[in-house]
Coordinates of C-alpha atoms and ligand atoms in Angstrom, one line a residue:
M1 CA -42.7 43.2 46.5
S2 CA -41.1 46.3 45.1
F3 CA -37.5 47.7 45.3
S4 CA -38.8 50.5 47.5
N5 CA -39.5 48.0 50.3
F6 CA -35.8 47.4 50.8
D7 CA -34.7 50.7 52.3
L8 CA -32.0 51.1 49.7
H9 CA -30.3 54.4 49.2
P10 CA -32.4 56.7 47.0
E11 CA -29.6 56.9 44.4
L12 CA -29.7 53.1 44.1
L13 CA -33.5 53.3 43.5
R14 CA -32.8 55.8 40.8
A15 CA -30.3 53.6 39.2
I16 CA -32.6 50.6 39.4
A17 CA -35.3 52.6 37.6
G18 CA -32.7 53.6 35.0
A19 CA -31.7 50.0 34.4
G20 CA -35.4 49.3 33.7
Y21 CA -35.9 46.8 36.6
E22 CA -39.5 47.0 37.7
N23 CA -39.7 44.3 40.4
P24 CA -37.1 42.4 42.3
T25 CA -36.4 38.8 41.1
P26 CA -37.0 36.0 43.7
I27 CA -33.3 35.9 44.7
Q28 CA -33.2 39.7 45.1
S29 CA -36.3 39.6 47.3
R30 CA -34.7 37.0 49.5
A31 CA -31.0 38.2 49.5
I32 CA -31.3 41.9 49.7
P33 CA -32.9 42.2 53.1
L34 CA -30.6 39.5 54.5
V35 CA -27.5 41.3 53.3
M36 CA -28.8 44.6 54.4
A37 CA -29.3 43.1 57.9
G38 CA -25.6 42.0 58.0
R39 CA -26.2 38.3 57.5
D40 CA -23.8 35.9 55.7
V41 CA -25.6 34.2 52.8
L42 CA -25.2 30.9 51.1
G43 CA -27.0 31.3 47.8
A44 CA -28.0 28.5 45.4
A45 CA -28.7 30.5 42.2
Q46 CA -27.9 30.2 38.6
T47 CA -26.9 32.8 36.2
G48 CA -29.9 34.6 34.8
T49 CA -31.8 34.8 38.1
G50 CA -30.6 38.4 38.8
K51 CA -28.1 37.3 41.4
T52 CA -25.5 39.9 40.5
A53 CA -27.9 42.7 41.5
A54 CA -28.9 40.7 44.5
F55 CA -25.5 41.3 46.0
A56 CA -24.4 44.4 44.1
L57 CA -27.3 46.5 45.4
P58 CA -26.9 45.8 49.2
L59 CA -23.1 46.0 48.9
L60 CA -23.3 49.5 47.3
H61 CA -25.8 50.5 49.9
K62 CA -23.5 49.4 52.7
L63 CA -20.4 51.0 51.3
Q64 CA -22.3 54.2 51.0
E65 CA -23.5 54.0 54.6
Q66 CA -20.0 53.2 56.0
Q67 CA -17.7 56.1 56.6
P68 CA -15.0 55.7 54.0
A69 CA -11.4 56.6 54.8
P70 CA -10.3 60.0 53.6
R71 CA -9.3 60.2 50.0
G72 CA -5.7 59.1 49.5
A73 CA -5.9 56.6 52.3
R74 CA -8.8 54.9 50.5
A75 CA -8.5 51.1 51.0
P76 CA -10.9 48.7 49.2
R77 CA -13.8 47.6 51.4
A78 CA -15.6 45.1 49.2
L79 CA -14.2 42.2 47.3
V80 CA -16.0 40.1 44.7
L81 CA -14.3 37.0 43.4
V82 CA -15.4 35.4 40.2
P83 CA -14.1 32.6 38.0
T84 CA -13.5 34.3 34.7
R85 CA -12.7 37.6 33.1
E86 CA -15.9 37.6 31.2
L87 CA -17.9 37.2 34.4
A88 CA -15.7 39.8 36.1
A89 CA -16.5 42.3 33.3
Q90 CA -20.2 41.5 33.5
V91 CA -20.3 42.0 37.3
A92 CA -18.3 45.2 36.9
D93 CA -20.9 46.4 34.4
S94 CA -23.7 45.7 36.9
F95 CA -21.8 47.6 39.7
R96 CA -21.2 50.5 37.3
E97 CA -24.8 50.7 36.2
L98 CA -26.3 50.3 39.7
G99 CA -23.7 52.5 41.3
A100 CA -23.9 55.2 38.6
H101 CA -25.1 57.9 41.0
L102 CA -22.9 57.0 44.0
P103 CA -19.3 57.9 44.5
Q104 CA -18.0 54.3 45.0
R105 CA -15.1 53.4 42.7
G106 CA -14.3 49.9 41.5
V107 CA -11.4 48.1 39.8
L108 CA -11.6 45.1 37.6
I109 CA -8.7 42.6 38.0
F110 CA -8.0 39.6 35.9
G111 CA -5.1 37.8 34.2
G112 CA -4.1 37.8 30.6
V113 CA -3.6 41.5 30.4
S114 CA -0.9 43.9 31.7
P115 CA -1.0 44.3 35.5
K116 CA 0.2 47.9 35.4
P117 CA -3.1 49.7 34.9
Q118 CA -4.6 47.5 37.6
I119 CA -1.8 48.5 40.0
D120 CA -2.3 52.1 39.1
S121 CA -6.0 51.9 39.8
L122 CA -5.4 50.2 43.1
R123 CA -2.9 52.9 44.0
N124 CA -5.3 55.7 43.2
G125 CA -7.8 54.2 45.7
V126 CA -10.8 52.0 45.1
D127 CA -13.8 50.9 47.2
I128 CA -14.6 47.7 45.3
I129 CA -12.4 45.0 43.8
I130 CA -13.9 42.6 41.3
A131 CA -11.3 40.0 40.5
T132 CA -10.4 36.5 39.4
P133 CA -8.5 34.8 42.2
G134 CA -5.1 34.1 40.4
R135 CA -4.3 37.7 39.4
L136 CA -5.5 39.2 42.6
L137 CA -3.2 36.8 44.5
D138 CA -0.3 38.0 42.3
H139 CA -1.1 41.6 43.3
L140 CA -1.3 40.5 47.0
Q141 CA 2.1 38.8 46.8
Q142 CA 3.6 41.8 45.1
R143 CA 2.1 44.0 47.8
A144 CA 0.2 45.9 45.2
V145 CA -3.1 45.5 47.0
D146 CA -4.1 46.0 50.6
L147 CA -7.0 43.7 51.6
S148 CA -6.9 44.6 55.3
A149 CA -10.0 46.9 55.1
I150 CA -12.3 44.4 53.2
N151 CA -15.4 43.9 55.2
L152 CA -17.7 42.6 52.5
L153 CA -16.8 39.5 50.5
V154 CA -18.6 37.8 47.7
L155 CA -17.7 34.5 46.1
D156 CA -19.7 34.3 42.9
E157 CA -20.0 31.1 40.9
A158 CA -18.0 29.3 43.6
D159 CA -18.5 25.9 42.0
R160 CA -16.8 27.1 38.8
M161 CA -14.0 28.7 40.7
L162 CA -13.3 25.3 42.3
D163 CA -13.7 23.5 38.9
M164 CA -11.0 25.8 37.6
G165 CA -8.6 24.9 40.3
F166 CA -8.8 28.2 42.2
I167 CA -9.2 26.7 45.7
R168 CA -5.6 27.5 46.8
P169 CA -5.6 31.1 45.6
I170 CA -9.0 31.6 47.2
R171 CA -7.8 30.2 50.5
K172 CA -4.7 32.4 50.4
L173 CA -6.8 35.5 49.6
I174 CA -9.3 34.7 52.4
A175 CA -6.4 34.3 54.9
A176 CA -5.4 37.9 54.0
L177 CA -8.9 39.3 54.9
P178 CA -10.0 40.6 58.2
K179 CA -11.8 38.0 60.3
V180 CA -14.7 40.3 61.0
R181 CA -16.5 40.7 57.8
Q182 CA -19.7 39.8 56.0
S183 CA -19.4 37.0 53.4
L184 CA -21.7 35.8 50.7
L185 CA -21.2 32.7 48.6
F186 CA -23.2 31.9 45.4
S187 CA -23.0 28.7 43.5
A188 CA -25.2 26.9 41.0
T189 CA -24.3 23.5 42.3
F190 CA -23.3 22.2 45.8
S191 CA -20.5 19.6 45.9
N192 CA -19.0 18.5 49.2
E193 CA -16.1 20.7 48.4
I194 CA -18.3 23.8 48.1
R195 CA -20.0 23.0 51.4
E196 CA -16.7 22.6 53.1
L197 CA -15.5 26.0 51.7
A198 CA -18.7 27.6 52.8
R199 CA -18.4 26.1 56.3
G200 CA -14.9 27.7 56.7
L201 CA -16.0 31.0 55.3
L202 CA -19.5 31.8 56.4
R203 CA -20.7 32.7 59.9
N204 CA -24.1 31.3 60.7
P205 CA -25.3 31.7 57.1
E206 CA -28.8 32.0 55.9
S207 CA -29.3 29.7 53.0
I208 CA -31.3 30.8 49.9
D209 CA -32.2 28.2 47.3
I210 CA -33.8 29.8 44.3
A211 CA -33.6 27.4 41.4
P212 CA -34.1 23.8 42.5
R213 CA -30.6 22.4 43.0
N214 CA -28.9 21.2 39.9
A215 CA -32.1 21.8 37.9
P216 CA -32.0 24.1 34.8
I217 CA -34.3 27.0 34.3
A218 CA -37.8 25.5 33.6
L219 CA -38.7 27.8 30.7
V220 CA -36.1 26.3 28.5
D221 CA -37.3 23.7 26.0
H222 CA -34.6 21.0 25.7
R223 CA -34.3 18.5 22.9
V224 CA -31.9 15.9 21.8
Y225 CA -30.9 14.8 18.3
H226 CA -29.3 11.4 18.0
V227 CA -26.8 11.7 15.2
E228 CA -23.5 10.2 13.9
S229 CA -20.5 12.4 14.6
G230 CA -19.9 13.0 10.9
D231 CA -23.5 14.2 10.4
K232 CA -23.4 16.8 13.2
H233 CA -22.2 19.7 11.0
P234 CA -24.8 19.3 8.2
L235 CA -27.5 18.9 10.8
L236 CA -26.4 22.0 12.7
T237 CA -26.3 24.0 9.5
R238 CA -29.8 22.9 8.7
I239 CA -31.0 23.8 12.2
L240 CA -29.4 27.2 12.0
F241 CA -30.8 27.9 8.5
D242 CA -34.2 26.3 8.6
G243 CA -35.2 27.0 12.2
G244 CA -35.5 30.8 11.5
K245 CA -33.1 31.4 14.4
R246 CA -32.0 34.9 14.8
Q247 CA -28.9 34.1 16.7
S248 CA -27.5 31.0 18.3
L249 CA -24.8 30.2 20.8
V250 CA -23.1 26.9 19.9
F251 CA -21.0 25.0 22.4
T252 CA -18.0 22.7 21.5
R253 CA -15.9 20.8 24.0
T254 CA -12.5 21.9 22.7
K255 CA -10.8 25.1 21.5
H256 CA -9.7 23.3 18.3
G257 CA -13.3 22.1 17.8
A258 CA -14.6 25.6 18.2
N259 CA -12.2 27.0 15.6
R260 CA -12.9 24.2 13.1
L261 CA -16.7 24.6 13.5
Q262 CA -16.5 28.3 13.1
Q263 CA -14.6 27.9 9.8
R264 CA -17.1 25.4 8.5
L265 CA -20.1 27.5 9.4
E266 CA -18.5 30.5 7.7
K267 CA -18.1 28.4 4.5
D268 CA -21.8 27.7 4.8
G269 CA -22.4 31.4 4.6
L270 CA -23.1 32.1 8.3
R271 CA -21.6 35.1 10.0
C272 CA -19.8 33.5 12.9
A273 CA -17.1 34.0 15.6
A274 CA -15.4 31.7 18.1
I275 CA -14.4 32.4 21.7
H276 CA -12.2 30.2 23.8
G277 CA -9.3 30.4 26.2
N278 CA -6.6 30.8 23.5
K279 CA -8.2 33.9 22.1
S280 CA -6.9 37.2 23.4
Q281 CA -9.1 39.2 25.7
G282 CA -9.5 41.8 22.9
A283 CA -10.7 39.2 20.4
R284 CA -13.1 37.7 23.0
T285 CA -14.6 41.1 23.8
R286 CA -14.9 42.0 20.1
A287 CA -16.6 38.7 19.3
L288 CA -19.0 39.1 22.2
D289 CA -19.7 42.7 21.2
D290 CA -20.3 41.7 17.5
F291 CA -22.7 39.1 18.8
K292 CA -24.6 41.4 21.1
Q293 CA -24.9 44.0 18.3
G294 CA -26.2 41.4 15.9
R295 CA -23.3 41.7 13.5
I296 CA -22.8 37.9 13.7
Q297 CA -25.4 35.2 13.8
V298 CA -23.5 32.4 15.5
L299 CA -21.1 32.4 18.4
V300 CA -19.2 29.2 18.9
A301 CA -17.8 28.9 22.4
T302 CA -16.1 26.5 24.8
D303 CA -17.4 26.2 28.3
I304 CA -14.8 28.2 30.1
A305 CA -15.0 31.1 27.6
A306 CA -18.7 31.2 27.8
R307 CA -18.9 31.3 31.5
G308 CA -20.5 34.5 32.7
L309 CA -21.6 35.7 29.2
D310 CA -24.5 38.0 29.7
I311 CA -26.5 37.9 26.6
E312 CA -29.9 39.3 26.7
D313 CA -32.5 37.8 24.5
M314 CA -30.7 34.6 23.8
P315 CA -33.4 32.1 22.9
H316 CA -31.3 29.4 21.2
V317 CA -28.4 27.3 22.5
V318 CA -26.9 24.4 20.7
N319 CA -24.7 21.8 22.3
F320 CA -22.7 20.6 19.3
E321 CA -21.0 18.3 21.8
L322 CA -22.1 17.5 25.3
P323 CA -19.9 18.8 28.1
H324 CA -17.6 16.5 30.1
V325 CA -19.2 17.6 33.4
P326 CA -23.0 17.3 33.7
E327 CA -23.2 20.6 35.6
D328 CA -21.8 22.4 32.6
Y329 CA -25.0 21.5 30.8
V330 CA -26.9 23.6 33.3
H331 CA -24.4 26.4 33.0
R332 CA -24.6 26.4 29.2
I333 CA -28.4 26.6 29.0
G334 CA -28.5 28.9 32.0
R335 CA -28.1 31.8 29.6
T336 CA -31.4 31.0 27.8
G337 CA -34.8 31.5 29.4
R338 CA -33.6 34.6 31.3
A339 CA -35.9 37.1 32.8
G340 CA -39.0 35.3 31.8
C341 CA -38.1 34.7 28.1
S342 CA -38.6 31.1 26.9
G343 CA -35.5 29.6 25.5
E344 CA -34.6 26.6 23.5
A345 CA -31.6 24.2 24.0
V346 CA -30.7 21.6 21.4
S347 CA -28.1 18.9 21.9
L348 CA -26.5 16.9 19.1
V349 CA -25.6 13.6 20.6
S350 CA -23.4 11.0 18.9
R351 CA -23.2 7.3 19.9
D352 CA -20.0 7.9 22.0
E353 CA -21.8 10.6 24.0
R354 CA -24.7 8.5 25.2
D355 CA -23.1 8.0 28.6
R356 CA -22.7 11.7 29.0
L357 CA -26.3 12.2 28.1
R358 CA -27.4 9.7 30.7
A359 CA -25.3 11.5 33.3
I360 CA -26.9 14.8 32.4
E361 CA -30.4 13.3 32.5
K362 CA -29.6 11.7 35.9
M363 CA -28.6 15.1 37.2
L364 CA -31.7 16.8 35.8
G365 CA -33.9 14.0 37.2
R366 CA -35.7 13.6 33.9
Q367 CA -35.2 12.5 30.3
I368 CA -34.6 15.1 27.6
P369 CA -37.1 14.6 24.8
V370 CA -35.8 13.4 21.4
A371 CA -36.4 15.9 18.6
A372 CA -38.9 14.7 16.0
Ligands
AMP401 P1 -27.7 37.7 36.5 O1 -28.4 36.5 37.0 O2 -27.2 38.5 37.6 O3 -26.6 37.3 35.5 O4 -28.8 38.6 35.8 C1 -29.4 38.2 34.6 C2 -30.0 39.4 33.8 O5 -31.2 39.9 34.5 C3 -29.1 40.6 33.7 O6 -29.2 41.0 32.3 C4 -29.7 41.7 34.6 O7 -29.5 43.0 34.0 C5 -31.2 41.3 34.6 N1 -31.9 41.7 35.8 C6 -31.4 41.6 37.1 N2 -32.3 42.0 38.0 C7 -33.5 42.3 37.3 C8 -34.8 42.7 37.6 N3 -35.1 42.9 38.9 N4 -35.7 42.9 36.6 C9 -35.3 42.7 35.4 N5 -34.1 42.3 34.9 C10 -33.2 42.1 35.9

C-alpha cells in the first residue's frame, strides 16, 4: 500500500513526501479510504500509530474539495477536539506540515493564555479549529466563534478528554454543530462512557482497531524494579548514569514530586527540566524544546502534562511512580517504540504500589518481567 493509492490531492502527496513518510501506517491504510468515502469512524489507536495524519490527510483533502465560502465570510468547517494544549499544538503542527501547500488556515485554541489572539484569528476567518473543549466553549458562549458550518468533527484521545472532565463542554459543543456532518472518534481505551459518547455522536460508524485494545505497543521492553520508596532516587540516578541512556522521560504522579525530583537530579549533575500543569505554557514549551534539541537529558513529567508529547526517537521511559489509573501506563509508554523503533520502559515499584502494578498487569493481560 502506498499513499498514492488514496486519491489524495497532489499537494498532499507532495507534503507527505516532504514529511518523509514513505508508506502509510496501518491506521492510515484503514482510516484514510473510509474518511475519504464519507464514513464516520470509531478508531481504537494509541499515540505513535500515525493516527494524527490518518485524520489530518483526508480532512485536508475534503476541505480542499469543498467550495469554501468567499473570503471574509469564511466560517470554520473542520473541528478537532483534543484533551491538552500540548496535543493541540502537536496536531496543529501535523496539519501545518501536511497542509503546507494548500490554502487552508487553522487556529489553535486552548486555555491558560490570552483569548484575544484566538478571537482575532477566528474573526479573520479560518477553515480548521484545533481546540481543547473548555476554551472553545468559552468562545462559543461569548459568541466569538461560529460553529454552524462545521461538517467535519474529530474527537482525538476521547478517553483522556473524559478523564479530564470534559464531557459537559464536549456535549455543549456538539449541540452547537450542524446535525449533518462527518464525525471521527479516536481513543486508546474504550470504557462504557466512551461507547455511549460514540453512540450519540457517530452515524453507522466503521470501527478500526489497530493496537489490541488496552495493550501497549509490542516493541517496548518493559521491566519492573521492586524498590523501597527511599531508594528510588539513587536507583534512578544509577539507571540514568549507568545505562548509557541518551535521554529519558521520567514520570511522577504529582507536580510537587516532579519538581522535587528535578531538583535532586540536577544536584546529581543531570541536565533536567520538569513539566506539569502548574507551569506556564511558555515554560512547558521551552522545556519540551530543550528536550527535543538535546539540551537537557531528563524530562520529568506528570501524566497530564505529558499527554500528547510528540518526541521522536524516545527510547527510554521511567515510571518513577506508577500512575493511579492503569490506562495511563499505556499512555506513558505509548511514546516509546514509535514508528518501528524499539523502546524501553522501566517502572520503579515500592511496596505500597504493588496493587497498582497488579492492576496494570491485569489490564495488559501479562506480567511485567522483574529487572535482574
Ligand atoms: P501520531 O500517532 O499521530 O502521534 O504519530 C506518531 C509519529 O509518527 C509522528 O511523529 C508522525 O510524524 C509520524 N508518522 C505519521 N505517519 C507516518 C508515516 N506514514 N510514516 C512515518 N512516520 C509517520
